Amino acid sequence: MDHDKLILGGKEFTSRFILGSGKYSLKLIEAAVRDAGAQIITLAVRRANTKEQESILDYIPKGVTLLPNTSGARDANEAVRIARLARELGCGDFVKIEIMRDSKYLLPDNQETIKATEILAKEGFVVLPYMYPDLYAARALADAGAAAVMPLAAPIGSNKGLAAREFIQILIDEIDLPIIVDAGIGRPSQACEAMEMGAAAVMANTALATAGDLPLMAAAFRQAIEAGRAAYLSGLGRVLVRGGSASDPLTGFLRS
Amino acid sequence: MDNQYFVDSEFLSPAALEKKHRLERDPSSRKNHMEYLPGMEQISSGVMDQVMGHRNTYDPAAYTAKDVLAALRRDTCTIEDFKALLSPAAEAYLEPMARRAQAETQKHFGNTVYLFTPLYIANYCENYCVYCGFNCYNHINRMKLNMDQIRHEMEIIAQSGMEEILILTGESRAQSDVAYIGEACKLARNYFRMVGLEIYPVNTDEYAYLHQCGADYVTVFQETYDPDRYEQLHLMGHKRVWPYRFEAQERALMGGMRGVAFSALLGLADFRRDALASALHVYFLQRKYPHAEMSLSCPRLRPIVNNAGINPLEVGEKQLCQILCAYRIFLPYVGITVSSRETAQFRDGIVRIAATKVSAGVSTGIGDHESKYTGRDTGAEEGDEQFEISDGRSFDAMYRDIEGQGLQPVLNDYLYV
């Protein structure tokens, strides 16, 4: 476990919890870093405060990697412009692409996301695209130069957990990139399950932000993610299948 | 060490015999097997490095019963799990492996078993592959069918009810060029619903041409994924170039073929490492070309004309069954073909577990389908066989036997559009 690192864009992380950007407060960032161990914190560039005071940037502790996202972009062009703006603002080369053309469910538009990924990867960005878990789109994102793929587990903010479990598993099995489960994770147990499946990291925000005791919930997420990761690395145990096995051997025909 | 393979013919001239002996005894007289010959297309593919990286570091003895059990209880079989399933430690778990393999086969293929037959149209060969009946130093009846003869063979086979055919030649561009093979494919489309090819590896543009002619599945056996061993067994000819052969399936896919088939010839080298490399060849190419269909075969060495002593050495039926179960568990979606090199009893058993395709009404000779199917001496000229088969069941007998096992024989599931 000591050598188990999450590597994104050549950068090493020991934490596999990423704080999302949905609901922000100083308390949340504090708890995420101190209690959940977050080393990556997302920042919605469009929603960053433009006034002098209360800029989220001021709250980001040292040693934490800022992950600006393109939240609010409606197509690839807007996302590309937001990403470039973030780099100009000194947010670094990491960018999480979020392109939504639906204001009700906020579901990511895979097609536009692929386009933006290709442009930004060519410009040297470490591109982390948020996407709907579709194998073809994930392959296209990998081909376009994404550094990881971030499928949603359930509609964003819904706290419904791994609704897309089977499809996320396919991405984990088939895509040679870290798969970071993003959106919809509502409880530590769900984060744990995603990690057991082989996800590289989990991103959450609402689950912490809406908890009764924020620091306690942040610690619970940390433990759940670490437990799930350890279970994945150790190899899960035997699952008992109902029903006995037939007595007639299948291999009785072999002679030598 | 390879004397079991070396057979001198009294029909060879002193000069030919001298060259043959030199090739067998003096490695420096042989061409560099890793160097492409003029005219051979080189593609830049990362697949070879991926496969060989695993093969070169695989130590079958390092895996224990614990690893095998862990592999069997995992939902998705990883490469490490697959290595454990191929190891000697897994031999003790053949029955549970067979049960898991059967479950995977049923999940992906139901109870279907596909039928096909090979048609050898020529047995001329320019290679000296020491274990093969067609090798250029083996004194056998050589023959190349003309288009009328091919048509006759196809009519006989089609009348038996077969809908899928695999066209084969010896590896001689001079005798059986791409144009000749293309004409045979065009002819085959008149009689069969599905046409596959097992010929010498060619370039991408040639695969594209053959695809236009009606072939859409290409089989190339790598024989062994151990390049040093390969060098000792393929002493002369184009086939000697190991990397060009390795990349054949990828060129075929680049040329537009629908599917490709792979195998090592088990018994030539360390069979566990060859089985590992065969399956990883499929695995990595499938990741690169996710649309392509892939299948694995599992031939073992067989006796040939003029050398009855050739055998698959330590690859017994149990080992073969272990390999096939491991293939199925690791690659549940690929077709697995078991040829008539194996006995009827083995094939009947393995279609219940892992195999999804078997041949029937098989001849590995040239122009002899009528005499073999009817038992009559037709008086027609015939070319000798590539190897001896074990399961001589006709199309009808095979169809009946598959049905009798409660399985469903399928003649074709693909429509050209």
XYZ file of C-alpha atoms in Angstrom:
673
model
C 0.000 0.000 0.000
C 2.913 2.336 0.714
C 3.916 2.344 -2.925
C 0.359 2.562 -4.159
C 0.149 5.929 -5.857
C -2.390 7.555 -8.087
C -0.515 9.033 -11.032
C -2.165 11.726 -13.113
C -0.305 13.718 -15.710
C 3.014 12.547 -14.279
C 2.103 13.792 -10.787
C 1.901 11.355 -7.875
C -0.874 11.393 -5.302
C -1.244 9.235 -2.205
C -4.878 10.202 -1.671
C -7.625 8.770 -3.831
C -10.294 11.194 -2.704
C -10.925 14.227 -4.887
C -13.134 17.048 -3.717
C -15.699 18.146 -6.253
C -16.802 21.724 -6.795
C -20.571 21.664 -6.402
C -21.061 23.177 -2.961
C -18.205 25.209 -1.585
C -17.362 26.588 1.817
C -14.221 27.155 3.773
C -15.336 24.493 6.234
C -15.761 21.973 3.430
C -12.308 22.576 2.030
C -10.774 22.358 5.478
C -12.516 19.097 6.242
C -11.751 17.647 2.829
C -8.044 18.302 3.188
C -7.616 17.610 6.898
C -10.096 14.776 7.445
C -10.635 13.230 4.006
C -6.984 13.663 2.974
C -7.833 15.310 -0.348
C -4.810 16.324 -2.425
C -6.842 17.438 -5.410
C -9.583 20.015 -5.160
C -11.802 21.013 -8.026
C -12.558 24.582 -8.814
C -15.351 25.824 -11.047
C -13.600 28.585 -12.972
C -16.831 30.196 -14.094
C -18.056 30.418 -10.568
C -14.819 31.609 -9.007
C -15.488 34.794 -7.199
C -14.335 37.787 -9.163
C -14.402 40.119 -6.157
C -11.252 40.738 -4.211
C -12.505 39.075 -1.068
C -13.609 35.476 -0.511
C -11.848 33.946 -3.449
C -11.785 30.155 -3.222
C -8.193 30.300 -4.381
C -7.285 31.824 -1.018
C -8.671 28.812 0.793
C -6.649 26.210 -1.076
C -3.881 25.003 1.220
C -0.315 24.532 0.013
C 0.518 21.160 -1.513
C -2.984 20.700 -2.832
C -3.368 20.418 -6.587
C -6.031 22.623 -8.005
C -8.248 21.043 -10.615
C -10.104 23.770 -12.472
C -13.204 22.537 -14.245
C -15.131 23.873 -17.181
C -18.478 23.635 -15.448
C -21.004 25.831 -17.199
C -19.567 25.159 -20.658
C -22.207 24.209 -23.198
C -19.933 23.043 -25.975
C -16.309 22.176 -26.718
C -15.367 25.722 -27.680
C -16.538 27.173 -24.401
C -14.785 24.456 -22.451
C -11.552 25.122 -24.326
C -11.803 28.843 -23.606
C -12.433 28.248 -19.905
C -9.482 25.859 -19.711
C -7.149 28.385 -21.314
C -8.443 31.057 -18.959
C -7.741 28.825 -15.963
C -4.178 28.311 -17.123
C -3.729 32.040 -17.581
C -5.045 32.543 -14.038
C -2.195 30.367 -12.779
C -4.257 27.288 -12.020
C -1.748 24.981 -13.725
C -2.156 22.431 -16.520
C -4.783 20.226 -14.937
C -8.289 20.651 -16.239
C -11.482 18.734 -15.695
C -13.782 18.980 -18.665
C -17.447 19.336 -17.875
C -19.771 20.104 -20.732
C -23.491 20.059 -20.020
C -26.190 20.916 -22.490
C -28.980 20.009 -20.126
C -29.675 22.242 -17.183
C -32.102 19.865 -15.494
C -29.992 16.729 -15.014
C -26.573 18.253 -15.773
C -25.592 15.147 -17.736
C -22.265 15.434 -19.558
C -22.262 15.621 -23.351
C -19.771 12.942 -24.397
C -19.402 14.086 -27.996
C -18.456 17.658 -27.143
C -16.249 16.393 -24.329
C -14.231 14.273 -26.749
C -13.705 17.286 -29.016
C -12.533 19.499 -26.154
C -10.260 16.767 -24.806
C -8.497 16.416 -28.132
C -7.859 20.152 -28.454
C -6.683 20.632 -24.873
C -4.502 17.504 -24.742
C -2.699 18.816 -27.825
C -2.123 22.097 -25.983
C -0.375 20.247 -23.172
C -3.192 20.164 -20.637
C -3.626 17.202 -18.296
C -7.211 16.531 -19.309
C -9.632 14.768 -16.965
C -12.977 14.481 -18.736
C -16.242 13.987 -16.869
C -18.406 11.678 -18.919
C -21.406 9.443 -19.155
C -20.046 5.863 -18.835
C -20.061 4.747 -22.442
C -17.316 2.432 -23.694
C -17.011 3.990 -27.133
C -16.803 7.489 -25.709
C -14.212 6.340 -23.166
C -12.088 4.833 -25.942
C -12.392 8.028 -27.954
C -11.340 10.051 -24.893
C -8.316 7.796 -24.403
C -7.422 8.186 -28.088
C -7.884 11.954 -27.767
C -5.234 12.091 -25.042
C -7.176 12.129 -21.776
C -5.109 11.513 -18.617
C -8.004 9.722 -16.917
C -11.672 9.086 -17.536
C -14.283 10.281 -15.051
C -17.596 8.471 -15.459
C -20.582 9.520 -13.406
C -21.990 6.987 -10.954
C -25.441 8.593 -10.813
C -26.942 11.993 -11.670
C -24.839 14.711 -10.095
C -25.853 15.765 -6.600
C -28.296 12.867 -6.321
C -26.357 10.881 -3.692
C -27.775 7.754 -5.367
C -24.521 5.837 -5.547
C -23.310 3.408 -8.186
C -26.365 3.441 -10.426
C -24.078 2.927 -13.432
C -22.090 0.188 -11.726
C -21.995 -2.377 -14.591
C -20.956 0.221 -17.142
C -18.268 1.697 -14.930
C -16.898 -1.826 -14.414
C -16.611 -2.201 -18.187
C -14.579 1.012 -18.367
C -12.329 -0.192 -15.546
C -11.772 -3.493 -17.357
C -11.274 -2.094 -20.840
C -9.636 1.320 -20.621
C -5.906 1.613 -19.938
C -6.337 4.866 -17.972
C -7.269 5.624 -14.361
C -11.057 5.562 -13.996
C -12.191 8.157 -11.473
C -15.774 7.793 -10.349
C -17.390 11.175 -10.322
C -20.849 12.398 -9.363
C -23.634 10.647 -7.529
C -21.599 9.036 -4.732
C -23.676 9.674 -1.627
C -22.182 7.515 1.106
C -18.823 6.170 2.177
C -20.000 2.596 1.450
C -20.628 3.540 -2.174
C -17.188 5.086 -2.480
C -15.772 1.920 -0.941
C -17.567 -0.243 -3.480
C -16.288 1.845 -6.391
C -12.743 1.382 -5.094
C -13.257 -2.366 -4.634
C -14.286 -2.529 -8.293
C -10.926 -1.094 -9.290
C -11.697 2.603 -9.651
C -8.531 4.707 -9.323
C -10.176 7.427 -7.236
C -13.525 8.833 -6.190
C -14.720 12.379 -6.444
C -17.459 13.679 -4.178
C -18.809 16.942 -2.897
C -22.509 16.931 -2.021
C -22.191 13.857 0.183
C -19.785 15.754 2.429
C -21.293 19.206 2.083
C -24.742 18.022 3.175
C -23.598 15.811 6.045
C -24.560 16.536 9.620
C -21.014 16.527 10.915
C -18.764 17.536 8.066
C -15.347 16.568 9.509
C -16.694 13.196 10.664
C -18.160 12.424 7.249
C -14.912 13.523 5.577
C -12.992 11.057 7.775
C -15.512 8.339 6.963
C -14.939 8.876 3.240
C -11.211 8.659 3.708
C -11.513 5.361 5.568
C -14.002 3.955 3.073
C -11.827 4.810 0.084
C -8.732 3.371 1.745
C -10.617 0.210 2.712
C -11.987 -0.248 -0.812
C -8.575 0.287 -2.336
C -6.969 -2.216 0.026
C -9.679 -4.767 -0.765
C -9.111 -4.291 -4.499
C -5.348 -4.688 -4.174
C -5.617 -7.735 -1.950
C -8.016 -9.590 -4.233
C -11.562 -10.115 -3.087
C -12.470 -13.330 -1.315
C -14.645 -16.218 -2.319
C -18.288 -15.621 -3.112
C -20.434 -18.605 -2.284
C -22.684 -19.544 -5.149
C -26.004 -21.109 -4.275
C -26.545 -24.707 -5.273
C -24.207 -27.664 -5.197
C -22.032 -28.800 -8.063
C -23.042 -31.683 -10.304
C -21.487 -35.031 -9.544
C -20.886 -36.008 -13.175
C -17.395 -34.698 -13.969
C -16.932 -32.568 -17.075
C -13.356 -33.740 -17.559
C -13.957 -37.492 -17.361
C -13.226 -37.941 -21.079
C -9.537 -37.015 -20.835
C -7.140 -39.903 -21.430
C -3.652 -38.537 -20.864
C 18.297 -32.180 -30.431
C 15.825 -31.954 -33.278
C 16.729 -35.214 -34.968
C 13.176 -36.411 -34.500
C 12.174 -33.868 -37.148
C 14.975 -34.347 -39.687
C 14.142 -36.807 -42.454
C 16.284 -37.168 -45.578
C 14.640 -38.176 -48.811
C 16.342 -40.399 -51.384
C 14.808 -38.173 -54.060
C 16.846 -35.091 -53.135
C 19.833 -34.232 -55.319
C 23.259 -34.292 -53.625
C 23.338 -30.492 -53.786
C 19.883 -30.160 -52.201
C 20.778 -32.671 -49.531
C 23.989 -30.826 -48.779
C 22.074 -27.533 -48.377
C 19.452 -29.191 -46.187
C 22.120 -30.613 -43.886
C 23.931 -27.315 -43.714
C 20.709 -25.542 -42.697
C 20.043 -28.159 -40.048
C 23.538 -28.219 -38.574
C 25.013 -24.771 -39.074
C 22.962 -21.894 -37.644
C 25.220 -19.378 -39.405
C 23.981 -20.689 -42.775
C 20.462 -19.500 -41.924
C 19.048 -16.019 -42.499
C 18.355 -13.683 -39.560
C 14.824 -14.638 -38.514
C 14.132 -11.224 -36.962
C 14.898 -9.270 -40.125
C 12.138 -8.393 -42.610
C 12.798 -9.465 -46.209
C 12.373 -7.069 -49.141
C 8.692 -6.536 -49.934
C 7.541 -7.320 -46.396
C 5.477 -4.454 -44.967
C 6.557 -3.168 -41.555
C 3.836 -1.660 -39.392
C 4.504 0.191 -36.204
C 2.617 -1.771 -33.606
C 3.057 -1.839 -29.873
C 1.321 -5.188 -29.577
C 4.430 -7.323 -30.009
C 6.242 -5.597 -27.148
C 3.219 -5.956 -24.877
C 2.861 -9.675 -25.583
C 6.549 -10.479 -25.398
C 7.015 -8.448 -22.220
C 4.637 -10.803 -20.423
C 5.893 -13.925 -22.152
C 9.523 -13.264 -21.362
C 8.918 -12.763 -17.653
C 6.348 -15.524 -17.166
C 7.498 -18.221 -14.782
C 4.780 -20.912 -14.619
C 6.447 -22.545 -11.608
C 6.027 -19.380 -9.534
C 2.248 -19.823 -9.193
C 0.628 -21.785 -6.375
C -2.718 -23.401 -5.634
C -3.648 -20.228 -3.781
C -3.188 -18.160 -6.935
C -5.286 -20.617 -8.929
C -8.141 -20.501 -6.429
C -8.003 -16.720 -6.300
C -8.180 -16.629 -10.108
C -11.190 -18.938 -10.162
C -13.224 -16.841 -7.760
C -12.610 -13.497 -9.422
C -15.390 -12.120 -11.629
C -13.028 -10.809 -14.289
C -9.918 -12.859 -14.982
C -6.817 -10.646 -15.001
C -3.585 -11.371 -16.867
C -2.042 -12.503 -13.584
C -5.001 -14.813 -12.959
C -4.617 -16.236 -16.439
C -0.941 -16.946 -15.796
C -1.941 -18.874 -12.680
C -4.563 -20.870 -14.606
C -1.919 -21.908 -17.158
C 0.578 -22.965 -14.505
C 1.341 -26.530 -13.371
C -0.325 -25.633 -10.063
C -3.668 -25.424 -11.871
C -3.478 -29.012 -13.166
C -4.988 -30.165 -9.872
C -7.993 -27.884 -10.451
C -9.009 -29.054 -13.887
C -12.575 -29.915 -12.923
C -13.384 -26.559 -11.256
C -11.696 -24.805 -14.176
C -13.875 -26.782 -16.587
C -17.004 -25.799 -14.646
C -16.101 -22.118 -14.696
C -15.158 -22.353 -18.393
C -18.452 -24.042 -19.192
C -20.375 -21.291 -17.407
C -18.489 -18.611 -19.370
C -19.037 -20.427 -22.668
C -22.746 -20.736 -21.973
C -22.977 -17.086 -20.978
C -21.392 -15.874 -24.199
C -22.302 -18.549 -26.761
C -25.291 -20.386 -25.321
C -25.188 -23.987 -26.506
C -24.023 -23.292 -30.048
C -21.208 -25.094 -31.852
C -20.100 -23.838 -35.257
C -19.107 -26.203 -38.052
C -16.624 -25.596 -40.859
C -14.351 -27.519 -43.143
C -10.901 -26.765 -44.518
C -10.158 -26.924 -48.237
C -6.511 -27.256 -49.200
C -6.131 -26.013 -52.780
C -2.325 -26.385 -53.111
C 0.484 -27.951 -51.120
C 3.526 -26.380 -52.752
C 5.745 -24.776 -50.163
C 8.969 -22.783 -50.186
C 9.648 -23.098 -46.477
C 11.640 -25.625 -44.568
C 9.662 -25.998 -41.339
C 11.023 -29.215 -39.963
C 7.792 -30.554 -38.412
C 5.463 -29.889 -41.365
C 4.401 -32.411 -43.992
C 4.406 -29.724 -46.686
C 8.025 -28.656 -46.054
C 9.984 -28.191 -49.254
C 12.408 -31.036 -48.534
C 9.672 -33.577 -47.808
C 9.082 -35.887 -50.733
C 5.321 -35.840 -51.156
C 2.893 -35.603 -54.050
C 2.691 -31.891 -54.780
C -0.374 -30.461 -56.403
C -2.157 -27.211 -57.098
C -5.798 -27.320 -58.085
C -6.941 -25.348 -61.102
C -10.204 -23.384 -60.950
C -12.250 -26.271 -62.382
C -10.831 -28.624 -59.792
C -11.477 -26.105 -57.006
C -15.058 -25.708 -58.195
C -15.498 -29.474 -58.156
C -14.152 -29.715 -54.608
C -16.428 -26.899 -53.469
C -19.471 -28.529 -55.058
C -18.767 -31.770 -53.235
C -18.305 -29.976 -49.911
C -21.337 -27.734 -50.377
C -23.474 -30.770 -51.207
C -22.590 -32.228 -47.827
C -24.396 -29.245 -46.250
C -21.380 -27.225 -45.109
C -21.775 -23.432 -45.275
C -18.412 -22.221 -44.007
C -15.113 -22.991 -45.664
C -11.497 -22.303 -44.777
C -9.260 -22.128 -47.850
C -5.661 -23.217 -47.287
C -2.492 -23.356 -49.338
C 1.091 -24.304 -48.716
C 3.292 -21.237 -48.382
C 4.452 -20.643 -51.930
C 3.896 -17.268 -53.515
C 5.382 -18.609 -56.744
C 2.894 -21.484 -57.041
C -0.098 -19.979 -55.254
C 0.030 -16.217 -55.697
C -2.476 -13.750 -54.246
C -4.375 -13.521 -57.540
C -4.842 -17.310 -57.572
C -6.077 -17.333 -53.983
C -8.366 -14.374 -54.753
C -9.973 -16.302 -57.620
C -10.539 -19.254 -55.294
C -12.261 -16.903 -52.808
C -14.543 -15.509 -55.530
C -15.477 -19.047 -56.469
C -16.090 -19.973 -52.846
C -18.604 -17.147 -52.439
C -20.843 -18.990 -54.909
C -21.003 -22.043 -52.689
C -20.502 -20.866 -49.119
C -21.883 -18.233 -46.782
C -18.569 -17.615 -45.090
C -15.028 -17.850 -46.461
C -11.900 -17.889 -44.333
C -8.264 -18.022 -45.361
C -5.249 -19.764 -43.930
C -2.393 -18.862 -46.255
C 1.090 -17.368 -46.015
C 1.086 -13.892 -44.387
C 0.714 -11.038 -46.878
C 0.781 -7.236 -46.833
C -2.163 -4.998 -45.897
C -3.064 -4.157 -49.506
C -3.121 -7.858 -50.359
C -5.403 -8.622 -47.435
C -7.642 -5.791 -48.643
C -7.718 -7.381 -52.105
C -8.540 -10.832 -50.726
C -11.274 -9.248 -48.616
C -12.736 -7.749 -51.786
C -12.624 -11.213 -53.328
C -14.873 -12.532 -50.564
C -12.646 -13.687 -47.711
C -13.308 -12.056 -44.374
C -11.533 -14.130 -41.750
C -7.784 -14.745 -41.648
C -6.036 -17.452 -39.679
C -2.296 -17.338 -39.083
C -0.575 -19.630 -36.625
C 2.545 -18.202 -35.063
C 3.654 -21.805 -34.295
C 5.779 -20.633 -31.360
C 6.164 -17.275 -29.616
C 9.697 -18.231 -28.609
C 11.766 -16.548 -31.353
C 14.887 -18.595 -30.561
C 13.005 -21.856 -30.818
C 11.220 -20.587 -33.927
C 14.597 -20.006 -35.522
C 15.585 -23.640 -34.931
C 12.402 -25.009 -36.500
C 11.819 -22.736 -39.504
C 15.122 -23.001 -41.278
C 14.377 -21.489 -44.659
C 11.822 -19.467 -46.591
C 9.663 -16.405 -45.967
C 8.050 -18.005 -42.964
C 11.401 -17.799 -41.199
C 10.776 -14.085 -40.566
C 9.150 -14.198 -37.126
C 7.971 -10.557 -36.673
C 6.335 -10.395 -40.118
C 4.267 -13.411 -39.173
C 3.446 -11.962 -35.749
C 1.963 -8.846 -37.338
C -0.131 -10.732 -39.913
C -3.413 -10.509 -37.995
C -3.008 -6.782 -37.479
C -2.317 -6.252 -41.182
C -5.373 -8.364 -41.983
C -7.525 -6.135 -39.785
C -5.975 -3.021 -41.312
C -6.900 -4.527 -44.689
C -10.538 -4.692 -43.620
C -10.947 -8.319 -42.577
C -13.791 -8.933 -40.131
C -11.920 -11.341 -37.938
C -8.624 -13.057 -37.279
C -7.559 -16.325 -35.685
C -4.434 -17.175 -33.736
C -2.509 -20.080 -32.355
C 0.732 -21.613 -31.327
C 1.429 -25.183 -32.421
C 1.575 -26.833 -29.036
C 4.530 -29.119 -28.512
C 7.154 -27.076 -30.352
C 8.339 -25.098 -27.330
C 7.299 -24.411 -23.708
C 3.557 -24.820 -24.226
C 2.511 -22.781 -21.193
C 4.410 -19.718 -22.340
C 3.184 -20.247 -25.903
C -0.406 -20.475 -24.669
C 0.093 -17.296 -22.627
C 1.477 -15.416 -25.624
C -1.260 -16.683 -27.976
C -4.016 -15.432 -25.695
C -2.266 -12.129 -24.986
C -1.807 -11.637 -28.730
C -5.610 -11.803 -28.950
C -6.111 -9.703 -25.813
C -3.916 -6.764 -26.788
C -4.998 -6.748 -30.426
C -8.624 -6.787 -29.309
C -7.986 -3.733 -27.153
C -6.472 -1.979 -30.146
C -9.142 -3.127 -32.632
C -12.231 -3.539 -30.450
C -14.543 -4.074 -33.431
C -12.697 -7.153 -34.689
C -13.752 -10.733 -34.087
C -11.068 -12.994 -32.718
C -10.631 -16.680 -32.246
C -8.072 -19.084 -30.882
C -7.103 -22.545 -32.013
C -5.047 -25.062 -30.114
C -3.331 -27.462 -32.515
C -0.947 -30.043 -31.154
C 1.852 -31.566 -33.224
C 0.768 -34.537 -35.340
C 2.615 -37.204 -37.384
C 3.289 -36.284 -41.040
C 3.937 -38.217 -44.265
C 7.478 -39.681 -43.998
C 7.731 -38.977 -40.261
C 5.300 -40.920 -38.097
C 7.270 -40.140 -34.937
C 6.251 -36.505 -34.549
C 4.116 -36.036 -31.437
C 3.108 -33.262 -29.054
C 5.519 -34.421 -26.312
C 4.394 -33.260 -22.892
C 1.137 -31.700 -24.084
C -1.315 -34.438 -23.148
C -5.089 -34.174 -23.319
C -5.205 -32.921 -19.742
C -2.771 -30.127 -20.499
C -4.694 -29.250 -23.664
C -7.938 -29.154 -21.694
C -6.296 -26.938 -19.073
C -5.133 -24.492 -21.738
C -8.583 -24.351 -23.336
C -10.318 -23.782 -19.997
C -7.820 -21.013 -19.180
C -8.397 -19.423 -22.618
C -12.143 -19.476 -22.061
C -11.993 -18.002 -18.556
C -9.566 -15.249 -19.602
C -11.187 -14.465 -22.957
C -14.846 -15.458 -22.564
C -15.869 -13.675 -25.772
C -13.465 -15.302 -28.273
C -14.226 -18.268 -30.459
C -12.243 -21.423 -29.732
C -11.700 -23.891 -32.551
C -10.685 -27.513 -32.011
C -9.530 -29.233 -35.165
C -9.666 -32.831 -36.333
C -6.112 -33.301 -35.064
C -7.891 -34.313 -31.867
C -9.956 -37.463 -31.369
C -13.742 -37.632 -31.580
C -13.855 -38.382 -27.853
C -11.796 -35.312 -26.967
C -13.785 -33.041 -29.259
C -17.106 -34.313 -27.923
C -15.906 -33.549 -24.405
C -14.391 -30.142 -25.079
C -17.409 -28.696 -26.944
C -19.319 -29.114 -23.686
C -16.721 -26.999 -21.875
C -14.934 -24.418 -23.988
C -14.793 -25.041 -27.738
C -17.252 -23.202 -29.976
C -16.160 -24.407 -33.385
C -15.164 -27.765 -34.833
C -14.262 -28.961 -38.308
C -15.974 -31.907 -39.974
C -15.586 -33.822 -43.212
C -11.901 -32.943 -43.094
C -9.155 -33.708 -45.557
C -5.722 -32.099 -45.297
C -4.821 -33.465 -48.736
C -5.359 -31.856 -52.143
C -8.230 -32.653 -54.518
C -9.441 -35.724 -52.648
C -12.823 -34.693 -51.239
C -14.824 -36.820 -53.658
C -12.847 -39.982 -52.957
C -12.874 -39.303 -49.213
C -16.562 -38.410 -49.033
C -17.791 -41.251 -51.244
C -15.154 -43.912 -50.559
C -14.757 -44.373 -54.324
C -11.441 -44.229 -56.162
C -12.176 -41.415 -58.598
C -8.898 -41.887 -60.460
C -8.238 -38.155 -60.091
C -4.802 -36.894 -59.199
C -4.428 -36.117 -55.467
C -1.828 -34.252 -53.419
C -0.495 -35.573 -50.103
C -1.726 -34.431 -46.701
C -0.218 -31.851 -44.356
C -0.672 -34.050 -41.290
C -2.715 -37.027 -40.122
C -6.107 -36.267 -38.647
C -7.672 -38.122 -35.687
C -11.355 -37.358 -36.021
C -12.606 -38.409 -39.461
C -16.284 -37.739 -38.859
C -18.307 -36.534 -41.819
C -20.457 -33.405 -41.751
C -23.583 -35.505 -41.123
C -22.012 -37.546 -38.353
C -20.661 -34.459 -36.619
C -23.983 -32.649 -36.906
C -25.774 -35.641 -35.380
C -23.262 -36.064 -32.586
C -23.427 -32.394 -31.582
C -27.206 -32.503 -31.520
C -27.038 -35.749 -29.585
C -25.152 -33.947 -26.827
C -27.947 -31.419 -26.470
C -25.935 -28.731 -28.256
C -26.954 -26.740 -31.314
C -24.865 -27.084 -34.492
C -24.615 -23.740 -36.338
C -23.532 -23.610 -39.964
C -23.188 -19.879 -40.302
C -24.170 -16.755 -38.441
C -22.947 -14.078 -40.760
C -24.483 -12.559 -43.813
C -22.377 -10.627 -46.279
C -23.987 -7.240 -46.917
